[in-house]
XYZ file of C-alpha atoms in Angstrom:
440
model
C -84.411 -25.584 26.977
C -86.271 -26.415 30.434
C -84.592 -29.760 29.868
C -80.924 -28.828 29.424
C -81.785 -26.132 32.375
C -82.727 -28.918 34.939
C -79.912 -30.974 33.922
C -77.740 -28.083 34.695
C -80.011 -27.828 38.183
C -79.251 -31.388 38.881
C -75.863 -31.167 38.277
C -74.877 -28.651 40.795
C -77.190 -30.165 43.504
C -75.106 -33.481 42.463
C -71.679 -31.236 43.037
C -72.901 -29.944 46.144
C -73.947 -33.793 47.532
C -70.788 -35.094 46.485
C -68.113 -32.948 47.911
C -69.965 -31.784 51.320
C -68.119 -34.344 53.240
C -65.501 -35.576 51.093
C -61.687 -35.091 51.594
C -58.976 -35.524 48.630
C -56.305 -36.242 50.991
C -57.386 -39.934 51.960
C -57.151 -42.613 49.494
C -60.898 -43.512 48.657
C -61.775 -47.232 49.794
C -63.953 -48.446 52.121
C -61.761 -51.290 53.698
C -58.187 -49.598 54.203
C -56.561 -52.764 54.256
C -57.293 -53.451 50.953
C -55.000 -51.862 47.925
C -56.732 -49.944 45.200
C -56.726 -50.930 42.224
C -55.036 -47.878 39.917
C -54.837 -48.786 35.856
C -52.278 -47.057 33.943
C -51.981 -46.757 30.354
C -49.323 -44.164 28.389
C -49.331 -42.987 24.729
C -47.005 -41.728 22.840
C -47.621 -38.389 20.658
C -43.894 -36.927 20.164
C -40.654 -37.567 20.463
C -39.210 -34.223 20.547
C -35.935 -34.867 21.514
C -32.850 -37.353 22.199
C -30.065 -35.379 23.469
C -27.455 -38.765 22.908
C -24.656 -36.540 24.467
C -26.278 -35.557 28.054
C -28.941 -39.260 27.762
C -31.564 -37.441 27.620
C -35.322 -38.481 26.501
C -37.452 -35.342 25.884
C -40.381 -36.704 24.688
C -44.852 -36.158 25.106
C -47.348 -38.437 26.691
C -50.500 -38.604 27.378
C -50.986 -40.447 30.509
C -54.536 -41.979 31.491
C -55.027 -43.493 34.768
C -58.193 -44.955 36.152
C -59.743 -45.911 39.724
C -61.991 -46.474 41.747
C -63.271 -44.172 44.301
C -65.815 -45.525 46.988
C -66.735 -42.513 48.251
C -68.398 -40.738 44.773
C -71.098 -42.766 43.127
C -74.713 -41.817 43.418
C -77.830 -42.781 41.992
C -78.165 -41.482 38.586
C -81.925 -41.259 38.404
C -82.258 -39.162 41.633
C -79.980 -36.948 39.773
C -81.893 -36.481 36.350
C -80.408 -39.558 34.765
C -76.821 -38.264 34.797
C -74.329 -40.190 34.604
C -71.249 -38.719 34.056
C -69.881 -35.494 35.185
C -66.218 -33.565 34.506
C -64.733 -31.664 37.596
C -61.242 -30.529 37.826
C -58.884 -32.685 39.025
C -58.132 -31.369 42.061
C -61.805 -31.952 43.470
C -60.584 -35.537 43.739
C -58.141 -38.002 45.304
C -55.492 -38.860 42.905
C -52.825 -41.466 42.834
C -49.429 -39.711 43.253
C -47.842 -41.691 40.112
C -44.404 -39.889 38.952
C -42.182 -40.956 36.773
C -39.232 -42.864 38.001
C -36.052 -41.984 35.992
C -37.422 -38.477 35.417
C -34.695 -36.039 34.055
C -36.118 -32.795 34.312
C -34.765 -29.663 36.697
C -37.825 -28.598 37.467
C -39.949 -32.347 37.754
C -43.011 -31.035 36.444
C -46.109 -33.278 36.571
C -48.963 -33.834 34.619
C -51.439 -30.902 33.398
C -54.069 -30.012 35.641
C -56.752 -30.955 33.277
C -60.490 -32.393 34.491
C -61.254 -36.283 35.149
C -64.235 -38.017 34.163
C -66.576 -39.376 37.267
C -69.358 -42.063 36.539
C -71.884 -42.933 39.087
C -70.454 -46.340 40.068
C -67.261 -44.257 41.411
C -64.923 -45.103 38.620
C -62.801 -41.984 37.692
C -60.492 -41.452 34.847
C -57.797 -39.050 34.696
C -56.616 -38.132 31.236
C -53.379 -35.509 31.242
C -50.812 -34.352 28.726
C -47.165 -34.414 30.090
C -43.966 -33.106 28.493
C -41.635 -35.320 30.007
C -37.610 -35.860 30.580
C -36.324 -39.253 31.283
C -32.836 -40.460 31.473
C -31.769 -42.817 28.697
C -28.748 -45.172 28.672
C -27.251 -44.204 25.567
C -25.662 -46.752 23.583
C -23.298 -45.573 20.431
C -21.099 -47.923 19.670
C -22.733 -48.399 15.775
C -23.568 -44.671 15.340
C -24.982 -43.641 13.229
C -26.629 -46.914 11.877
C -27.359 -47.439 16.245
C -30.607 -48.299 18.026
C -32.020 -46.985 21.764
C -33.878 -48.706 24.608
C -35.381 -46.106 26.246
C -37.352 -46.849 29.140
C -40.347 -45.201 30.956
C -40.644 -45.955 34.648
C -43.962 -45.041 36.128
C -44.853 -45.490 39.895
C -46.199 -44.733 43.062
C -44.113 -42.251 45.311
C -45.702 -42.814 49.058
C -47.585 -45.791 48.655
C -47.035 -49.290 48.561
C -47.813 -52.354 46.748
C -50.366 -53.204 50.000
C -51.923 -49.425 49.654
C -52.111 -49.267 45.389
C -51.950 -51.917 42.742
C -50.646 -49.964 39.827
C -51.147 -52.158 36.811
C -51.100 -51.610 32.770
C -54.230 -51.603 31.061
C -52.891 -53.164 27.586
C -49.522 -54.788 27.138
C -47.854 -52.242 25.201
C -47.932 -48.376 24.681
C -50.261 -46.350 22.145
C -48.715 -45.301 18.748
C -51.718 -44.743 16.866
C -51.836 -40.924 17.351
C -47.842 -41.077 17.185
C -46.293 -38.339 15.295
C -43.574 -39.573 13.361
C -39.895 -38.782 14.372
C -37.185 -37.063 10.974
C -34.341 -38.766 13.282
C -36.064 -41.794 14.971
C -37.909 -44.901 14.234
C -40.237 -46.353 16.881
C -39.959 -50.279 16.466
C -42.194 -50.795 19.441
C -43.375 -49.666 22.984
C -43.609 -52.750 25.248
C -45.263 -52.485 28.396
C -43.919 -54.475 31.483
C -45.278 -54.465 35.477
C -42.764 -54.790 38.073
C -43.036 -55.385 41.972
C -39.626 -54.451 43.605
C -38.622 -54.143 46.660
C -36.158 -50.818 47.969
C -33.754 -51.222 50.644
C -35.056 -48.421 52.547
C -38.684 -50.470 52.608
C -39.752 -53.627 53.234
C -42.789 -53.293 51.495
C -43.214 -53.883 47.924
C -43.529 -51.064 45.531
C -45.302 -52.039 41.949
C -44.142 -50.181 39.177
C -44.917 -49.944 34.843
C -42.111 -49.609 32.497
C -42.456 -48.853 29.331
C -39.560 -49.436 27.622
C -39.576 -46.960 23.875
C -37.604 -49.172 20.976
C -35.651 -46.611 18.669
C -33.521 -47.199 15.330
C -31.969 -43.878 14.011
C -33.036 -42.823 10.600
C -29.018 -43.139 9.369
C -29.365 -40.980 5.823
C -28.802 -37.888 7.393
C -25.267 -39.034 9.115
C -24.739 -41.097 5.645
C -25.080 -38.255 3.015
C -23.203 -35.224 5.549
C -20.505 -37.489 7.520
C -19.860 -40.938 6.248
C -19.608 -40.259 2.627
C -18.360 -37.213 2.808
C -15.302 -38.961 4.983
C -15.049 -41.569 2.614
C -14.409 -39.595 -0.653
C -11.955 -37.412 0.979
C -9.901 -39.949 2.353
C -10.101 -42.023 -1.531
C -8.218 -38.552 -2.556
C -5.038 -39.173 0.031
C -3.593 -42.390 -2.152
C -3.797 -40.362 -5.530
C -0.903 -37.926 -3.594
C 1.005 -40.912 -4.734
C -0.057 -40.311 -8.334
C 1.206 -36.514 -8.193
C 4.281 -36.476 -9.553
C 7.196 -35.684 -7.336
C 7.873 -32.350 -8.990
C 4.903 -30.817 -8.268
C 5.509 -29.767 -4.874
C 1.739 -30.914 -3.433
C 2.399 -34.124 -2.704
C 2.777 -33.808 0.770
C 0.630 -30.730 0.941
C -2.613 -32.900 -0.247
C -1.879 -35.528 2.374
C -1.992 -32.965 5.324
C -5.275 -31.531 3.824
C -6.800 -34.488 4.098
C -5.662 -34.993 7.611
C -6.999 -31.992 8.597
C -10.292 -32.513 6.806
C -10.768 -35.668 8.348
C -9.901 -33.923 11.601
C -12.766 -31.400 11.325
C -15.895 -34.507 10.622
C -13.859 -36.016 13.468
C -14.666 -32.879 15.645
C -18.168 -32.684 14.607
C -19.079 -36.310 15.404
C -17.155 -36.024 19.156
C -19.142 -32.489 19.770
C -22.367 -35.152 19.975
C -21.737 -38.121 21.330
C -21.305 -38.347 25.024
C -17.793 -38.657 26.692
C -17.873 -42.633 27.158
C -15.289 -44.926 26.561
C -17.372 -46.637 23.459
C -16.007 -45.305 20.532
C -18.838 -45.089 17.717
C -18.168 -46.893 14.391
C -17.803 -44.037 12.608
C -15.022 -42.717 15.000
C -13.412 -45.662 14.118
C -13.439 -45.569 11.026
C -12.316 -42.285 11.206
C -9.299 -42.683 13.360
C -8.458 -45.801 10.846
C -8.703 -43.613 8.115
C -6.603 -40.663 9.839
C -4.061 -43.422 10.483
C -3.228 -44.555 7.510
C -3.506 -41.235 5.649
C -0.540 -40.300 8.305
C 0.993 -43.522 7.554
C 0.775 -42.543 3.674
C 2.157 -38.798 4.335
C 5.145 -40.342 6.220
C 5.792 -42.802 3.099
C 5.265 -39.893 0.514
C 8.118 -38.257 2.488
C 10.536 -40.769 2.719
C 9.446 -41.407 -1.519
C 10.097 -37.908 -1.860
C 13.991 -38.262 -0.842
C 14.572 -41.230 -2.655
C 13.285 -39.370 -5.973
C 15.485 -36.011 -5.321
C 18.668 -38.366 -4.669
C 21.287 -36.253 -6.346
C 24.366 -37.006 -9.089
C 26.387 -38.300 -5.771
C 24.163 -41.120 -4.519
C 24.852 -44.617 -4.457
C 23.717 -47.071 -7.251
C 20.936 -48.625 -6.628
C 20.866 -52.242 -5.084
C 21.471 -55.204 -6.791
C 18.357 -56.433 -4.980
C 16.168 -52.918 -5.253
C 17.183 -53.045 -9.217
C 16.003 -56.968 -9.587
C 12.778 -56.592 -6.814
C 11.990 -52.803 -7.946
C 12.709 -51.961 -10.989
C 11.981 -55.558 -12.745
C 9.220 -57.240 -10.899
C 7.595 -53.972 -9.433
C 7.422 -52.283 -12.610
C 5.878 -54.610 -14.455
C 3.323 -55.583 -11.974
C 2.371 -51.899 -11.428
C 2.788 -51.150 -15.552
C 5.550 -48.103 -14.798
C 7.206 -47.643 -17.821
C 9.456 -45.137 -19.673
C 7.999 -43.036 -22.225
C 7.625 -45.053 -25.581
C 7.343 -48.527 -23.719
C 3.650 -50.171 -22.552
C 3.673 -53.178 -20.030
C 3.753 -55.763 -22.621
C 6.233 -54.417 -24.613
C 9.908 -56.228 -24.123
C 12.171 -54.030 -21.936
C 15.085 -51.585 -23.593
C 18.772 -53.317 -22.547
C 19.397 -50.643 -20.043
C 22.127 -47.677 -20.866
C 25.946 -48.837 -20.746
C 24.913 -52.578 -21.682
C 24.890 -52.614 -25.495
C 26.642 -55.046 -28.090
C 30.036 -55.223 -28.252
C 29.599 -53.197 -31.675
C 28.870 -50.298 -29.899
C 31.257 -50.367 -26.859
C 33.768 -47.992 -28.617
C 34.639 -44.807 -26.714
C 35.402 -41.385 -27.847
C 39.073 -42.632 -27.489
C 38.803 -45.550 -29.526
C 37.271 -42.729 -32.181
C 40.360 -41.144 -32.073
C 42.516 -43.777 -32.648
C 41.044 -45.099 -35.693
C 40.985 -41.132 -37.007
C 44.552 -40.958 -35.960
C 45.203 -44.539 -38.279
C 43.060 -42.954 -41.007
C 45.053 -39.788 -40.731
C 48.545 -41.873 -41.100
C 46.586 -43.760 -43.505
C 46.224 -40.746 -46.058
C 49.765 -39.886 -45.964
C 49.814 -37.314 -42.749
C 53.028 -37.040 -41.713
C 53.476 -37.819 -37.972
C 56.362 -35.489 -37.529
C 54.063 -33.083 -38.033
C 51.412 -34.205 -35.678
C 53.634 -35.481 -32.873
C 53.810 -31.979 -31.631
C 49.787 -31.525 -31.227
C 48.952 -35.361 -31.016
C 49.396 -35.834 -26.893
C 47.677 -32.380 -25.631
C 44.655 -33.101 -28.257
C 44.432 -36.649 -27.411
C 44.321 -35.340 -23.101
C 41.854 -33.120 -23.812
C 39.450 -35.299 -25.618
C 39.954 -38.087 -22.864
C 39.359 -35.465 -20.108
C 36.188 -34.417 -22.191
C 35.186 -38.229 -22.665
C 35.600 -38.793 -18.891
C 33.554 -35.879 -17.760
C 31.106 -37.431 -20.548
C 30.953 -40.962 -18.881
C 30.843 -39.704 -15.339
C 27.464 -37.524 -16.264
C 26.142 -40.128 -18.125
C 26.951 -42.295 -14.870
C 25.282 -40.429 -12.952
C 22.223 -39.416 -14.948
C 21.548 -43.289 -15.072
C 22.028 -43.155 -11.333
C 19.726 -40.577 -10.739
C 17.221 -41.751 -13.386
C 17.100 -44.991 -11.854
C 16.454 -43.960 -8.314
C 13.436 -41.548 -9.684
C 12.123 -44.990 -11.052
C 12.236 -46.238 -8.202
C 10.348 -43.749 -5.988
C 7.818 -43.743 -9.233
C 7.359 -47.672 -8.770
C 7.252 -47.171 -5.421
C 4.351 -44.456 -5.427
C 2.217 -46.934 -7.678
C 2.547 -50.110 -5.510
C 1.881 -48.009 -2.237
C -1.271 -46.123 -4.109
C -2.739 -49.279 -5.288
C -2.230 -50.927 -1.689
C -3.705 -47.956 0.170
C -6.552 -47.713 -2.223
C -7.109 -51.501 -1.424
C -7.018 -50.672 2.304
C -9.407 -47.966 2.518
C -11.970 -50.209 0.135
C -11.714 -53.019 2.395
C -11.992 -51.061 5.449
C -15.378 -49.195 3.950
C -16.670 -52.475 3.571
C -16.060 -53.313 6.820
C -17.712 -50.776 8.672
C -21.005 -50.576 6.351
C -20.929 -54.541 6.492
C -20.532 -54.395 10.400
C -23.067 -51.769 10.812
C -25.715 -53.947 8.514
C-alpha cells in the first residue's frame, strides 16, 4: 500500500511538471520547420447503415492516431519508474484530422476519451467515432450489386510541410468487425495521398480507406425477384383460360398491377439516377410484354366471339392456322389426339353422302308413284310441301354454314392462344436467364 500510494504521489508531481508551462494550442516540435510525423490507423466495428437512396455510409470506427510530442517526456526514474500515464485528451495537442467526405448535419468528431503518454513523448490517441460519409452509389446490378465506399481522413489547417499524416498498416482492421445481415466486407484497403487544392499551394497528405461491399442478395431474391418471376409465369396461362370464362383479360391486368406494386417498392429505395437497376429492368421487360400479351388476348378475344355473319376464314389462315398451327401446338377437337389423322372437315364428304333433304324427297316422291299413288291426287299438295321442305332445308344449310364458320374462327383464336402462350412462356424463361446470368 505505501507503494501504490507513492506511485500515486509521483504521478501528480509528474502532472504538475508536465503541464506548468505547456500550451495545447502549438503543434509540439522542437524545430518548426520540420513536419510531424502523425500515424493513422482506422478499424472497422459496424456498419450500421447504407442508406443507397440518399449515398449515405453510416458506419463505426475506432480511430487511433499516434505522435510525437517534444515537449512531454521526462525521466521515468525521477518519477518512481513510471512510464506511462492516461490524461484526457484535451490536456494535449492533437492533430485536427476530420474526415473528408463526412456526411453528417451536425459533423461530430471523435469521443473525448484519454490518450496514452510514454516518457519518450510518444502519445496515442484511441477514440470511438460514429461516422457519416458520402458514398457513390452504384445500382445498376441491384440487388446482386457491390459498393466502393471510401473513407477520406485528413488534416484541416495544416499542411503536408506542418504534418505528415501516414497509415500505420496497409489496410483497415476487421478483426473486431461485426458482421453486416445486408453487407459483405471483401476488404478495407488503405491508400496515402498528397494533393494539392486550388485554394493552396501547399500540399495536403491525406488516408483513404476505401470499404469493399457485396450485398447479401437472398433477402431481395426470396421477397422481390422470385416473387416477380412467378407472377409474371401466371400472365401466359390467361391464354390457356378459355375464352368463355370472362377472366382472361381480367388476370392479365392483375398481373400488371402486381408487377406495378414490386415495381414501386424497388423505386421507393434506390436513388433517383438515371441507372436503372437490373431488377427494374427486368421488371419493366416483364410489364411490357404482359401488356403486349393483354393487348393480344383482346384482339384473340374478338376473333373467338365472331358471330353467324362473319366472313370465312382465309384460304391462307385455314392452310397456316388451322393445319400447320394446330398440329404443331396439338389443338384438337374433342375425340382427336395430335397423331391421330384429321376428320374431312363438314360439307366435304363422299359423293355418297352429298344428297340433300330435296334429293330425299324426290326419291320418296318416285317411291310414292312407285307404290301406285296416284299423282292426281298429290298434284294438289305436291308444290306447297315440296317449298316448305326446301325453305326448311335452306334455313338448315345456312345454320350449318354458319356454325362451321363460327366454329372455325373459335379454332382459330384457340390455336392462336396456344402458339402465343408457348412463345410468351419462352420469352419470360429466356429473359430470367438473362438477368440471373448477367447478374452472376
Amino acid at each position: 500500500p505505501g507503494c501504490r500510494g507513492a506511485q500515486g504521489r509521483f504521478a501528480y508531481k509528474l502532472l504538475h511538471d508536465l503541464f506548468a508551462n505547456y500550451s495545447s494550442a502549438l503543434r509540439p516540435v522542437e524545430d518548426t520547420d520540420r513536419a510531424l510525423n502523425v500515424t493513422l490507423q482506422v478499424t472497422l466495428s459496424q456498419i450500421i447503415d447504407m442508406d443507397e437512396r440518399n449515398q449515405v455510409l453510416t458506419s463505426y470506427l475506432w480511430v487511433r492516431q499516434a505522435w510525437l510530442d517534444a515537449h512531454l517526456t521526462w525521466d521515468k526514474d525521477a518519477y518512481g519508474g513510471i512510464d506511462s500515464i492516461r490524461i484526457p485528451s484535451s490536456y494535449v495537442w492533437r492533430p485536427d484530422i476530420v474526415l473528408y467526405n463526412n456526411a453528417d448535419d451536425r459533423f461530430g468528431g471523435p469521443m473525448e476519451t484519454n490518450v496514452v503518454l510514454r516518457s519518450d513523448g510518444h502519445i496515442m490517441w484511441d477514440s470511438p467515432a460514429i461516422t457519416k460519409s458520402s458514398c457513390k452509389v452504384d445500382v445498376s446490378y441491384f440487388p446482386f450489386d457491390g459498393q466502393r465506399c471510401r473513407l477520406t481522413f485528413g488534416s484541416w489547417t495544416y499542411n503536408g510541410n506542418q504534418i505528415d499524416l501516414r497509415n500505420r498498416l496497409d489496410t483497415g482492421d476487421l478483426t473486431d468487425f461485426v458482421e453486416n445481415v445486408e453487407w459483405e466486407v471483401l476488404g478495407m484497403p488503405a491508400t496515402r495521398n498528397v494533393i494539392t487544392y486550388g485554394c493552396c499551394s501547399e500540399p495536403y497528405p491525406d488516408v483513404t480507406y476505401t470499404l469493399l461491399l457485396r450485398r447479401r442478395a437472398s433477402f431481395y431474391i426470396f421477397n422481390l425477384l422470385l416473387p416477380c418471376i412467378m407472377v409474371s409465369f401466371l400472365a401466359p396461362l390467361g391464354f390457356y383460360l378459355p375464352a368463355d370464362s370472362g377472366e382472361k383479360v381480367s388476370l392479365g391486368v392483375t398481373v400488371l398491377l402486381a408487377l406495378t406494386v414490386f415495381q414501386l417498392l424497388v423505386a421507393e429505395s434506390m436513388p433517383p439516377s438515371e441507372s436503372v437497376p437490373l431488377i427494374g429492368k427486368y421488371y419493366i421487360a416483364t410489364m411490357t410484354m404482359i401488356t403486349a400479351s393483354t393487348a393480344l388476348t383482346i384482339f384473340i378475344m374478338n376473333v373467338h366471339h365472331c358471330g353467324p355473319g362473319a366472313r370465312p376464314v382465309p384460304p391462307w389462315a385455314r392452310r397456316l392456322i388451322l393445319h400447320h398451327m394446330a398440329r404443331l401446338c396439338c389443338v384438337y377437337e374433342v375425340g382427336e389426339s395430335c397423331k391421330s389423322p384429321r376428320r374431312a372437315p363438314a360439307g366435304r364428304v363422299g359423293k355418297g353422302n352429298s344428297g340433300g333433304p330435296r334429293e330425299s324427297l324426290m326419291e320418296g316422291e318416285v317411291g310414292a308413284e312407285a307404290g301406285g299413288c296416284s299423282r292426281d291426287r298429290c298434284v294438289c299438295h305436291h308444290h306447297g310441301l315440296l317449298r316448305n321442305v326446301g325453305y326448311i332445308a335452306g334455313c338448315f344449310r345456312r345454320h350449318r354454314a354458319s356454325q362451321r364458320r363460327t366454329g372455325e374462327w373459335k379454332k382459330v383464336a384457340k390455336v392462336m392462344d396456344r402458339f402465343f402462350m408457348w412463345v410468351f412462356f419462352l420469352m419470360l424463361f429466356l429473359m430470367s436467364v438473362l438477368v440471373l446470368g448477367k447478374a452472376a
